[in-house]
XYZ file of C-alpha atoms in Angstrom:
67
model
C 130.345 91.424 -6.287
C 134.110 91.953 -6.141
C 134.368 90.008 -2.871
C 132.396 87.083 -4.282
C 134.675 86.908 -7.316
C 137.731 87.088 -5.057
C 136.373 84.237 -2.964
C 135.676 82.071 -6.004
C 139.105 82.766 -7.507
C 140.817 82.045 -4.193
C 138.997 78.747 -3.751
C 139.798 77.746 -7.325
C 143.489 78.613 -6.922
C 143.778 76.951 -3.503
C 143.146 73.516 -5.014
C 146.797 73.153 -6.037
C 150.070 73.868 -4.209
C 151.102 76.363 -6.893
C 147.754 78.108 -6.553
C 148.294 78.387 -2.803
C 151.598 80.126 -3.489
C 149.820 82.589 -5.806
C 147.143 83.251 -3.162
C 149.812 83.779 -0.479
C 151.790 86.222 -2.633
C 148.606 88.148 -3.485
C 147.625 88.311 0.186
C 151.110 89.516 1.135
C 151.110 92.248 -1.540
C 147.613 93.434 -0.552
C 148.686 93.546 3.087
C 151.724 95.678 2.231
C 149.574 98.068 0.190
C 147.087 98.481 3.031
C 149.887 99.049 5.549
C 151.354 101.841 3.405
C 148.137 103.844 3.378
C 147.496 106.466 6.029
C 145.145 105.065 8.658
C 141.705 106.368 9.458
C 141.452 108.695 12.411
C 139.215 107.063 14.988
C 139.346 109.948 17.472
C 137.403 112.341 15.217
C 133.673 112.442 15.901
C 131.492 111.787 12.874
C 128.695 114.163 11.926
C 125.584 113.122 10.044
C 125.395 114.207 6.419
C 121.778 115.340 6.499
C 119.206 116.292 9.069
C 115.607 115.224 9.100
C 112.913 117.664 7.989
C 110.527 116.029 10.477
C 110.307 118.201 13.630
C 109.219 115.145 15.664
C 112.171 112.955 14.639
C 114.558 111.841 17.350
C 117.591 114.135 17.338
C 119.846 112.274 19.776
C 120.438 112.846 23.476
C 118.699 115.785 25.081
C 120.665 118.875 25.987
C 119.154 118.531 29.475
C 120.731 115.068 29.900
C 117.384 113.283 29.916
C 117.220 109.719 28.688
């Protein structure tokens, strides 16, 4: 919902040159905020939050390297 409202507000503002300036300044400030945050670590393996109670459910690759 937030993204849809952002899109509508951006399109409405982009109709005028002054609105384009406002959109550009907002984009620049959001970009600076995102750059200041610590990045996500991509090298860490993710673990599932829950396991299935079904004993016949697929559990991923076999320990015997079968496909």
